[in-house]
C-alpha cells in the first residue's frame, strides 16, 4: 500500500444542491456506494434555509455504517428538532456556516440547543473580503468555547473566484492570529497550506501535501466527481458511472500521479518540503497548469 | 494496563493489500513492508502491516499480555521478540494519540 496513492479515498466532501436534477434515489444510492467503498469520512454541505430530504436520506442511510459524518449547514437549518435528528443518527460534528463576524452572533444559541451532541462548530469560508475577520472569528471561538473551527476549501469547481493572499498579507495575518491563545480543546481544520502557516507558523502542515484524488474526493451537487473542491478537473459523474469505477479509473490515477509531481519552479526552493508545492487546485485555476507553483506562495 | 484505540481515529483494512500479504506469508515471504491497513486522524496518516493491524484491532481494552497471548497463537515469533516489538509499536501509537493506556 502506498499512502500517496491509496486504492480508495478516506474522505469525501459532498455538496448537496436543489433536488430537481437529481436522479431517483440518487443520493441514497451514492451514500450506499460511499459505505461500500469503505470511505471513512463524509462531510455534507448544504446551503439552504432547511435541510433537504436528500441530506436527511443520506444521513439516515449511513447512520449505522462505519462512516464518520459531519454536516455544514446554515443557521436556520439547525433548529432543535433537526439537531435532535442529527444526534440520533450519530452525526459527529455539525458546522454552522458563517462568512462574517455578524453571522457568528447566532452561534451560541445553536450550540446551546445541541447540548454537546452532535458537537458543534463554525465553518468560516475565507475569502478576500473577509480574511481580515479571521482573528475575530478565532477569538470568538475561543471566548465561546466552540470545539471546532473549519476553514472549508473553496468550491472552485463552480467557477467562483479564487482566494489567494500575498506573503505580506500572510505575515500581517500571522501576527494578528498569534495574539490569540488557541486552547487545546479547539480543533481547527485548515486545508489551505498557507492559511495553515498563518495560523500555526511553527507547526508543519499535517496533510503531507496535496491530497486531491488520494485521501479525498469531492462530489458536486450535480453528482460530478472531482479530486478536490478546489481542482476543477472532472473525473466522472455518478449518474453515468459507479463510484468504484471512478475511483479505480485510469483517469483518476493518472491525475493523482500528475498532482504528485512537484512544480519545477519549487524544486530548488528551501520551503518546498514544508508546503509541498502548495495548493495544486489554486495553481491550476490561477495559472491554467498543474505544473506551476501555487500563486499564494509569492 | 489496558490499551484502547482512540475512537476518533478513522481506520480501515485494505482488502487488496491484505490478500497480497497473506499470499506472501503463505509462500514464506517477508511481508513486513506490506501495509494492510490505514489509520487517519487530523490529517496524519499511518500505514500498518499485517502484525501491526492485528495488534491495533486488539486494542479494545485488553492488556499487553492478553494481546500477546492472542497473537502468539497466530504468528510464528519468539514471545520476547514479539513483546518488545509490540511495546515499541504501541508506544509510537500512544505518542501520536492513536491509542491510550489506562492504568486504572
Tab-separated table of C-alpha atoms in Angstrom:
chain	number	residue	atom	x	y	z
A	1	UNK	CA	0.000	0.000	0.000
A	2	UNK	CA	1.260	3.415	-0.955
A	3	UNK	CA	-0.044	6.257	1.230
A	4	UNK	CA	0.392	8.794	-1.570
A	5	UNK	CA	-1.701	6.715	-3.989
A	6	UNK	CA	-4.394	4.995	-1.951
A	7	UNK	CA	-6.672	2.495	-3.659
A	8	UNK	CA	-9.708	4.326	-2.306
A	9	UNK	CA	-10.152	7.755	-0.709
A	10	UNK	CA	-10.574	8.181	3.020
A	11	UNK	CA	-12.851	11.224	2.984
A	12	UNK	CA	-15.430	12.613	0.627
A	13	UNK	CA	-16.788	16.150	0.541
A	14	UNK	CA	-20.254	16.237	-0.938
A	15	UNK	CA	-22.255	19.369	-1.680
A	16	UNK	CA	-25.993	18.921	-1.929
A	17	UNK	CA	-27.945	21.160	-4.247
A	18	UNK	CA	-31.563	21.528	-5.345
A	19	UNK	CA	-33.145	18.108	-5.864
A	20	UNK	CA	-34.819	18.865	-9.175
A	21	UNK	CA	-31.948	17.459	-11.253
A	22	UNK	CA	-31.090	14.554	-9.003
A	23	UNK	CA	-31.666	11.022	-10.266
A	24	UNK	CA	-34.330	8.980	-8.461
A	25	UNK	CA	-32.804	7.664	-5.231
A	26	UNK	CA	-29.501	9.109	-6.444
A	27	UNK	CA	-28.480	10.489	-3.086
A	28	UNK	CA	-29.286	7.314	-1.214
A	29	UNK	CA	-27.577	5.141	-3.829
A	30	UNK	CA	-24.439	7.259	-3.705
A	31	UNK	CA	-24.468	7.117	0.100
A	32	UNK	CA	-24.587	3.329	-0.109
A	33	UNK	CA	-21.686	3.352	-2.566
A	34	UNK	CA	-19.700	5.501	-0.171
A	35	UNK	CA	-20.153	2.907	2.573
A	36	UNK	CA	-19.419	0.000	0.207
A	37	UNK	CA	-16.153	1.593	-0.855
A	38	UNK	CA	-15.090	1.870	2.782
A	39	UNK	CA	-14.885	5.653	2.731
A	40	UNK	CA	-14.218	6.605	6.333
A	41	UNK	CA	-15.475	10.166	6.492
A	42	UNK	CA	-18.175	12.116	4.694
A	43	UNK	CA	-18.716	15.835	5.013
A	44	UNK	CA	-22.030	17.042	3.617
A	45	UNK	CA	-22.570	20.701	2.832
A	46	UNK	CA	-25.894	22.279	2.026
A	47	UNK	CA	-26.573	25.982	1.572
A	48	UNK	CA	-30.301	26.045	2.188
A	49	UNK	CA	-32.623	27.508	4.812
A	50	UNK	CA	-33.815	23.981	5.744
A	51	UNK	CA	-32.122	20.607	5.491
A	52	UNK	CA	-33.389	18.891	2.371
A	53	UNK	CA	-34.839	15.400	2.171
A	54	UNK	CA	-31.715	14.466	0.225
A	55	UNK	CA	-29.451	15.313	3.159
A	56	UNK	CA	-31.745	13.545	5.610
A	57	UNK	CA	-31.847	10.434	3.399
A	58	UNK	CA	-28.042	10.334	3.144
A	59	UNK	CA	-27.641	10.728	6.883
A	60	UNK	CA	-30.291	8.080	7.572
A	61	UNK	CA	-28.649	5.660	5.112
A	62	UNK	CA	-25.285	5.999	6.785
A	63	UNK	CA	-26.433	6.088	10.406
A	64	UNK	CA	-25.389	2.512	11.126
A	65	UNK	CA	-22.418	2.393	8.749
A	66	UNK	CA	-18.810	2.987	9.782
A	67	UNK	CA	-18.650	6.386	8.119
A	68	UNK	CA	-17.868	9.440	10.267
A	69	UNK	CA	-20.453	12.012	9.257
A	70	UNK	CA	-20.195	15.767	9.541
A	71	UNK	CA	-22.533	18.405	8.216
A	72	UNK	CA	-22.077	22.026	7.199
A	73	UNK	CA	-25.386	23.854	7.205
A	74	UNK	CA	-26.994	27.237	7.585
A	75	UNK	CA	-28.094	28.613	10.940
A	76	UNK	CA	-31.778	28.419	10.052
A	77	UNK	CA	-31.453	24.739	9.117
A	78	UNK	CA	-30.201	23.894	12.574
A	79	UNK	CA	-33.364	24.049	14.648
A	80	UNK	CA	-33.865	21.950	17.775
A	81	UNK	CA	-35.693	19.076	16.077
A	82	UNK	CA	-33.107	18.850	13.295
A	83	UNK	CA	-30.289	18.779	15.841
A	84	UNK	CA	-32.102	16.026	17.718
A	85	UNK	CA	-32.412	14.026	14.499
A	86	UNK	CA	-28.696	14.500	13.784
A	87	UNK	CA	-27.868	13.411	17.328
A	88	UNK	CA	-29.910	10.232	16.979
A	89	UNK	CA	-28.178	9.472	13.692
A	90	UNK	CA	-24.744	9.847	15.321
A	91	UNK	CA	-23.598	12.775	13.190
A	92	UNK	CA	-20.261	13.627	14.751
A	93	UNK	CA	-19.905	17.342	14.082
A	94	UNK	CA	-22.277	19.975	12.756
A	95	UNK	CA	-20.747	23.180	11.441
A	96	UNK	CA	-22.783	26.342	11.230
A	97	UNK	CA	-21.918	28.386	8.172
A	98	UNK	CA	-20.577	31.907	8.642
A	99	UNK	CA	-18.964	34.351	6.308
A	100	UNK	CA	-18.768	37.394	8.578
A	101	UNK	CA	-18.348	38.248	12.243
A	102	UNK	CA	-22.010	39.229	12.333
A	103	UNK	CA	-23.021	35.702	11.266
A	104	UNK	CA	-21.377	34.393	14.421
A	105	UNK	CA	-23.875	36.119	16.682
A	106	UNK	CA	-26.326	33.246	16.174
A	107	UNK	CA	-23.815	30.530	17.052
A	108	UNK	CA	-24.161	30.433	20.879
A	109	UNK	CA	-27.917	29.803	20.692
A	110	UNK	CA	-27.414	26.878	18.283
A	111	UNK	CA	-24.623	25.463	20.460
A	112	UNK	CA	-26.944	25.579	23.486
A	113	UNK	CA	-29.624	23.724	21.533
A	114	UNK	CA	-27.247	20.895	20.635
A	115	UNK	CA	-26.137	20.440	24.269
A	116	UNK	CA	-22.845	18.912	23.143
A	117	UNK	CA	-24.205	16.237	20.809
A	118	UNK	CA	-23.650	16.476	17.993
A	119	UNK	CA	-20.505	18.504	18.604
A	120	UNK	CA	-20.967	21.991	17.198
A	121	UNK	CA	-18.546	24.038	15.188
A	122	UNK	CA	-18.228	27.052	12.960
A	123	UNK	CA	-17.482	26.854	9.259
A	124	UNK	CA	-15.960	30.141	8.147
A	125	UNK	CA	-15.445	30.436	4.395
A	126	UNK	CA	-12.351	32.569	3.951
A	127	UNK	CA	-12.412	34.959	1.017
A	128	UNK	CA	-10.537	38.114	0.126
A	129	UNK	CA	-13.277	40.312	1.571
A	130	UNK	CA	-13.366	38.627	4.977
A	131	UNK	CA	-9.861	37.257	5.587
A	132	UNK	CA	-9.159	40.160	7.948
A	133	UNK	CA	-12.042	38.883	10.121
A	134	UNK	CA	-10.230	35.610	10.764
A	135	UNK	CA	-8.585	36.711	14.055
A	136	UNK	CA	-12.014	37.897	15.229
A	137	UNK	CA	-13.525	34.533	14.316
A	138	UNK	CA	-10.787	32.690	16.166
A	139	UNK	CA	-11.227	34.921	19.229
A	140	UNK	CA	-14.975	34.300	19.108
A	141	UNK	CA	-14.478	30.531	19.076
A	142	UNK	CA	-12.035	30.738	21.973
A	143	UNK	CA	-14.278	33.010	24.042
A	144	UNK	CA	-17.375	30.897	23.422
A	145	UNK	CA	-15.590	27.561	23.873
A	146	UNK	CA	-16.508	26.393	20.413
A	147	UNK	CA	-14.877	22.990	19.862
A	148	UNK	CA	-14.478	23.036	16.079
A	149	UNK	CA	-13.481	25.718	13.611
A	150	UNK	CA	-13.477	24.740	9.959
A	151	UNK	CA	-11.976	26.885	7.217
A	152	UNK	CA	-13.536	24.993	4.316
A	153	UNK	CA	-11.987	24.545	0.923
A	154	UNK	CA	-13.230	26.929	-1.705
A	155	UNK	CA	-15.506	25.457	-4.353
A	156	UNK	CA	-13.537	26.374	-7.450
A	157	UNK	CA	-15.346	23.700	-9.435
A	158	UNK	CA	-18.280	26.123	-9.559
A	159	UNK	CA	-16.142	28.768	-11.235
A	160	UNK	CA	-16.111	31.081	-8.228
A	161	UNK	CA	-13.193	33.429	-7.654
A	162	UNK	CA	-10.054	32.003	-6.177
A	163	UNK	CA	-8.842	33.262	-2.796
A	164	UNK	CA	-5.167	33.950	-2.548
A	165	UNK	CA	-3.108	36.272	-0.386
A	166	UNK	CA	0.388	37.626	-0.627
A	167	UNK	CA	3.314	36.850	1.658
A	168	UNK	CA	2.997	40.344	3.225
A	169	UNK	CA	-0.694	39.843	3.901
A	170	UNK	CA	0.056	36.451	5.389
A	171	UNK	CA	2.734	37.922	7.666
A	172	UNK	CA	0.270	40.509	8.938
A	173	UNK	CA	-2.418	37.862	9.488
A	174	UNK	CA	0.082	35.636	11.295
A	175	UNK	CA	0.902	38.495	13.655
A	176	UNK	CA	-2.736	39.137	14.474
A	177	UNK	CA	-3.553	35.448	14.922
A	178	UNK	CA	-0.539	34.936	17.196
A	179	UNK	CA	-2.055	37.296	19.764
A	180	UNK	CA	-4.867	34.808	20.388
A	181	UNK	CA	-4.048	31.809	22.508
A	182	UNK	CA	-5.563	28.693	20.988
A	183	UNK	CA	-6.862	26.314	23.658
A	184	UNK	CA	-6.176	22.597	23.236
A	185	UNK	CA	-9.911	21.938	23.175
A	186	UNK	CA	-10.376	23.882	19.945
A	187	UNK	CA	-9.869	21.801	16.824
A	188	UNK	CA	-9.119	23.939	13.782
A	189	UNK	CA	-9.392	22.319	10.362
A	190	UNK	CA	-7.455	24.127	7.649
A	191	UNK	CA	-6.952	22.730	4.162
A	192	UNK	CA	-5.019	25.654	2.671
A	193	UNK	CA	-1.288	25.201	3.404
A	194	UNK	CA	-0.689	28.960	3.517
A	195	UNK	CA	-3.633	29.681	5.808
A	196	UNK	CA	-2.276	26.874	7.959
A	197	UNK	CA	1.080	28.604	8.095
A	198	UNK	CA	-0.571	31.866	9.153
A	199	UNK	CA	-2.377	30.072	11.963
A	200	UNK	CA	0.386	27.665	13.001
A	201	UNK	CA	3.684	29.199	11.809
A	202	UNK	CA	5.832	26.691	13.672
A	203	UNK	CA	3.832	23.531	13.030
A	204	UNK	CA	4.268	21.517	9.863
A	205	UNK	CA	1.196	21.281	7.622
A	206	UNK	CA	-0.253	17.905	8.664
A	207	UNK	CA	-1.699	16.713	5.394
A	208	UNK	CA	1.665	15.886	3.853
A	209	UNK	CA	0.994	17.746	0.631
A	210	UNK	CA	-1.972	17.895	-1.701
A	211	UNK	CA	-4.392	15.046	-1.034
A	212	UNK	CA	-6.597	15.590	-4.093
A	213	UNK	CA	-7.573	12.234	-5.647
A	214	UNK	CA	-5.748	10.447	-2.837
A	215	UNK	CA	-7.326	10.691	0.604
A	216	UNK	CA	-10.066	12.950	-0.742
A	217	UNK	CA	-12.661	13.269	-3.466
A	218	UNK	CA	-15.387	15.831	-3.988
A	219	UNK	CA	-18.932	15.282	-5.268
A	220	UNK	CA	-20.724	18.325	-6.657
A	221	UNK	CA	-24.494	18.906	-6.390
A	222	UNK	CA	-24.781	17.562	-9.958
A	223	UNK	CA	-23.029	14.294	-8.984
A	224	UNK	CA	-19.826	15.224	-10.804
A	225	UNK	CA	-16.756	13.815	-9.102
A	226	UNK	CA	-13.593	15.881	-8.707
A	227	UNK	CA	-10.278	15.179	-6.989
A	228	UNK	CA	-10.935	18.081	-4.599
A	229	UNK	CA	-13.376	21.027	-4.378
A	230	UNK	CA	-10.515	23.285	-5.424
A	231	UNK	CA	-9.453	21.390	-8.506
A	232	UNK	CA	-11.932	21.723	-11.372
A	233	UNK	CA	-10.849	18.647	-13.321
A	234	UNK	CA	-13.857	16.345	-13.547
A	235	UNK	CA	-13.041	12.651	-13.261
A	236	UNK	CA	-16.542	11.235	-13.666
A	237	UNK	CA	-20.227	11.549	-12.928
A	238	UNK	CA	-22.163	9.271	-10.610
A	239	UNK	CA	-25.195	9.241	-12.898
A	240	UNK	CA	-23.055	7.505	-15.501
A	241	UNK	CA	-20.521	5.508	-13.527
A	242	UNK	CA	-20.284	3.726	-10.214
A	243	UNK	CA	-18.130	5.397	-7.584
A	244	UNK	CA	-15.909	2.317	-7.505
A	245	UNK	CA	-15.219	2.638	-11.246
A	246	UNK	CA	-14.368	6.335	-10.927
A	247	UNK	CA	-12.033	5.615	-8.020
A	248	UNK	CA	-10.244	2.883	-9.959
A	249	UNK	CA	-10.236	4.710	-13.303
A	250	UNK	CA	-7.038	5.289	-15.200
A	251	UNK	CA	-8.011	8.967	-15.454
A	252	UNK	CA	-8.103	9.374	-11.689
A	253	UNK	CA	-4.855	7.514	-11.171
A	254	UNK	CA	-3.076	9.484	-13.908
A	255	UNK	CA	-4.298	12.747	-12.420
A	256	UNK	CA	-3.029	11.704	-8.996
A	257	UNK	CA	0.406	10.993	-10.442
A	258	UNK	CA	0.407	14.447	-12.094
A	259	UNK	CA	-0.566	16.094	-8.800
A	260	UNK	CA	2.300	14.336	-7.043
A	261	UNK	CA	4.887	15.884	-9.343
A	262	UNK	CA	6.426	18.878	-7.600
A	263	UNK	CA	6.329	22.003	-9.842
A	264	UNK	CA	9.725	22.560	-11.444
A	265	UNK	CA	9.925	26.080	-10.008
A	266	UNK	CA	9.585	24.642	-6.472
A	267	UNK	CA	12.356	22.068	-6.711
A	268	UNK	CA	15.182	24.375	-5.632
A	269	UNK	CA	13.072	26.241	-3.048
A	270	UNK	CA	14.027	25.759	0.600
A	271	UNK	CA	10.382	25.772	1.700
A	272	UNK	CA	9.140	23.070	-0.619
A	273	UNK	CA	9.445	20.270	1.945
A	274	UNK	CA	7.051	22.186	4.125
A	275	UNK	CA	4.455	23.413	1.625
A	276	UNK	CA	4.883	20.512	-0.853
A	277	UNK	CA	4.158	22.858	-3.726
A	278	UNK	CA	1.110	24.408	-2.040
A	279	UNK	CA	-2.445	24.034	-3.258
A	280	UNK	CA	-2.450	22.342	-6.651
A	281	UNK	CA	-6.060	23.387	-7.311
A	282	UNK	CA	-5.303	27.066	-6.805
A	283	UNK	CA	-2.244	26.738	-9.031
A	284	UNK	CA	-4.347	25.115	-11.748
A	285	UNK	CA	-7.150	27.668	-11.540
A	286	UNK	CA	-4.885	30.715	-11.447
A	287	UNK	CA	-2.217	29.599	-13.911
A	288	UNK	CA	-4.023	27.008	-16.022
A	289	UNK	CA	-1.403	24.372	-15.258
A	290	UNK	CA	-0.689	21.792	-12.579
A	291	UNK	CA	2.993	22.321	-13.270
A	292	UNK	CA	3.056	25.855	-11.884
A	293	UNK	CA	3.608	26.785	-8.218
A	294	UNK	CA	0.724	27.897	-6.014
A	295	UNK	CA	0.472	31.699	-6.548
A	296	UNK	CA	-0.199	32.126	-2.803
A	297	UNK	CA	3.470	31.300	-2.271
A	298	UNK	CA	4.586	34.686	-3.605
B	1	UNK	CA	-2.625	-1.665	31.928
B	2	UNK	CA	-5.442	-1.669	29.407
B	3	UNK	CA	-4.966	-0.345	25.887
B	4	UNK	CA	-7.707	1.437	23.982
B	5	UNK	CA	-7.904	2.681	20.398
B	6	UNK	CA	-8.745	6.371	20.114
B	7	UNK	CA	-12.322	6.295	18.774
B	8	UNK	CA	-11.652	9.447	16.747
B	9	UNK	CA	-9.050	7.684	14.616
B	10	UNK	CA	-10.509	6.622	11.270
B	11	UNK	CA	-9.162	3.324	10.015
B	12	UNK	CA	-9.779	0.530	7.595
B	13	UNK	CA	-8.173	-2.611	6.314
B	14	UNK	CA	-7.185	-2.533	2.636
B	15	UNK	CA	-8.581	-5.715	1.084
B	16	UNK	CA	-6.173	-5.977	-1.858
B	17	UNK	CA	-3.123	-5.367	0.316
B	18	UNK	CA	-4.331	-7.831	2.916
B	19	UNK	CA	-4.763	-10.515	0.253
B	20	UNK	CA	-1.276	-9.739	-1.038
B	21	UNK	CA	0.197	-10.004	2.472
B	22	UNK	CA	-1.467	-13.328	3.252
B	23	UNK	CA	-0.418	-14.711	-0.139
B	24	UNK	CA	3.173	-13.688	0.593
B	25	UNK	CA	3.001	-15.149	4.076
B	26	UNK	CA	1.783	-18.490	2.765
B	27	UNK	CA	4.833	-18.629	0.479
B	28	UNK	CA	7.149	-17.874	3.381
B	29	UNK	CA	7.944	-14.356	2.189
B	30	UNK	CA	8.754	-11.424	4.448
B	31	UNK	CA	5.634	-9.243	4.344
B	32	UNK	CA	6.767	-6.762	6.984
B	33	UNK	CA	6.703	-3.887	4.499
B	34	UNK	CA	3.261	-4.620	3.089
B	35	UNK	CA	0.772	-2.166	4.579
B	36	UNK	CA	-2.612	-3.783	5.118
B	37	UNK	CA	-4.468	-1.029	6.935
B	38	UNK	CA	-4.513	2.730	7.063
B	39	UNK	CA	-5.087	4.948	10.101
B	40	UNK	CA	-6.100	8.572	9.706
B	41	UNK	CA	-6.522	11.300	12.295
B	42	UNK	CA	-6.325	15.082	11.969
B	43	UNK	CA	-4.549	14.827	8.637
B	44	UNK	CA	-1.970	12.376	9.977
B	45	UNK	CA	-1.926	9.095	8.091
B	46	UNK	CA	-0.223	5.876	9.039
B	47	UNK	CA	0.069	2.526	7.348
B	48	UNK	CA	0.199	-0.693	9.409
B	49	UNK	CA	1.470	-4.070	8.276
B	50	UNK	CA	-0.300	-7.346	8.976
B	51	UNK	CA	1.031	-7.728	12.509
B	52	UNK	CA	0.536	-4.035	13.313
B	53	UNK	CA	-3.044	-4.259	12.101
B	54	UNK	CA	-3.742	-7.268	14.299
B	55	UNK	CA	-2.273	-5.501	17.325
B	56	UNK	CA	-4.352	-2.397	16.507
B	57	UNK	CA	-7.547	-4.431	16.194
B	58	UNK	CA	-6.957	-5.937	19.635
B	59	UNK	CA	-6.580	-2.549	21.338
B	60	UNK	CA	-10.097	-2.702	22.720
B	61	UNK	CA	-9.327	-2.603	26.430
B	62	UNK	CA	-7.116	-5.694	26.530
B	63	UNK	CA	-3.771	-5.648	28.297
B	64	UNK	CA	-0.425	-6.091	26.562
B	65	UNK	CA	-0.186	-9.667	27.831
B	66	UNK	CA	-3.666	-10.517	26.620
B	67	UNK	CA	-2.884	-9.205	23.152
B	68	UNK	CA	0.443	-11.028	23.191
B	69	UNK	CA	-1.207	-14.337	24.101
B	70	UNK	CA	-3.746	-13.879	21.317
B	71	UNK	CA	-1.132	-13.105	18.671
B	72	UNK	CA	1.290	-15.835	19.750
B	73	UNK	CA	-1.250	-18.400	18.632
B	74	UNK	CA	-1.319	-16.873	15.153
B	75	UNK	CA	2.195	-15.673	14.403
B	76	UNK	CA	5.388	-17.695	14.487
B	77	UNK	CA	7.520	-15.331	16.581
B	78	UNK	CA	9.550	-15.621	19.790
B	79	UNK	CA	7.390	-14.270	22.660
B	80	UNK	CA	10.152	-11.985	23.947
B	81	UNK	CA	10.751	-10.527	20.485
B	82	UNK	CA	7.057	-10.006	19.864
B	83	UNK	CA	6.594	-8.394	23.258
B	84	UNK	CA	9.425	-5.951	22.624
B	85	UNK	CA	8.166	-5.110	19.135
B	86	UNK	CA	4.620	-4.663	20.394
B	87	UNK	CA	5.695	-2.351	23.156
B	88	UNK	CA	7.687	-0.139	20.788
B	89	UNK	CA	4.808	-0.085	18.321
B	90	UNK	CA	2.177	0.732	20.946
B	91	UNK	CA	4.338	3.478	22.415
B	92	UNK	CA	4.555	5.040	18.944
B	93	UNK	CA	0.764	4.868	18.584
B	94	UNK	CA	0.359	6.352	22.055
B	95	UNK	CA	2.706	9.244	21.213
B	96	UNK	CA	0.622	10.016	18.121
B	97	UNK	CA	-2.552	9.888	20.208
B	98	UNK	CA	-3.877	6.875	18.309
B	99	UNK	CA	-4.177	4.710	21.439
B	100	UNK	CA	-4.367	5.460	25.123
B	101	UNK	CA	-3.162	3.483	28.114
B	102	UNK	CA	-5.499	3.081	31.050
B	103	UNK	CA	-3.797	2.256	34.325
B	104	UNK	CA	-6.941	2.228	36.465
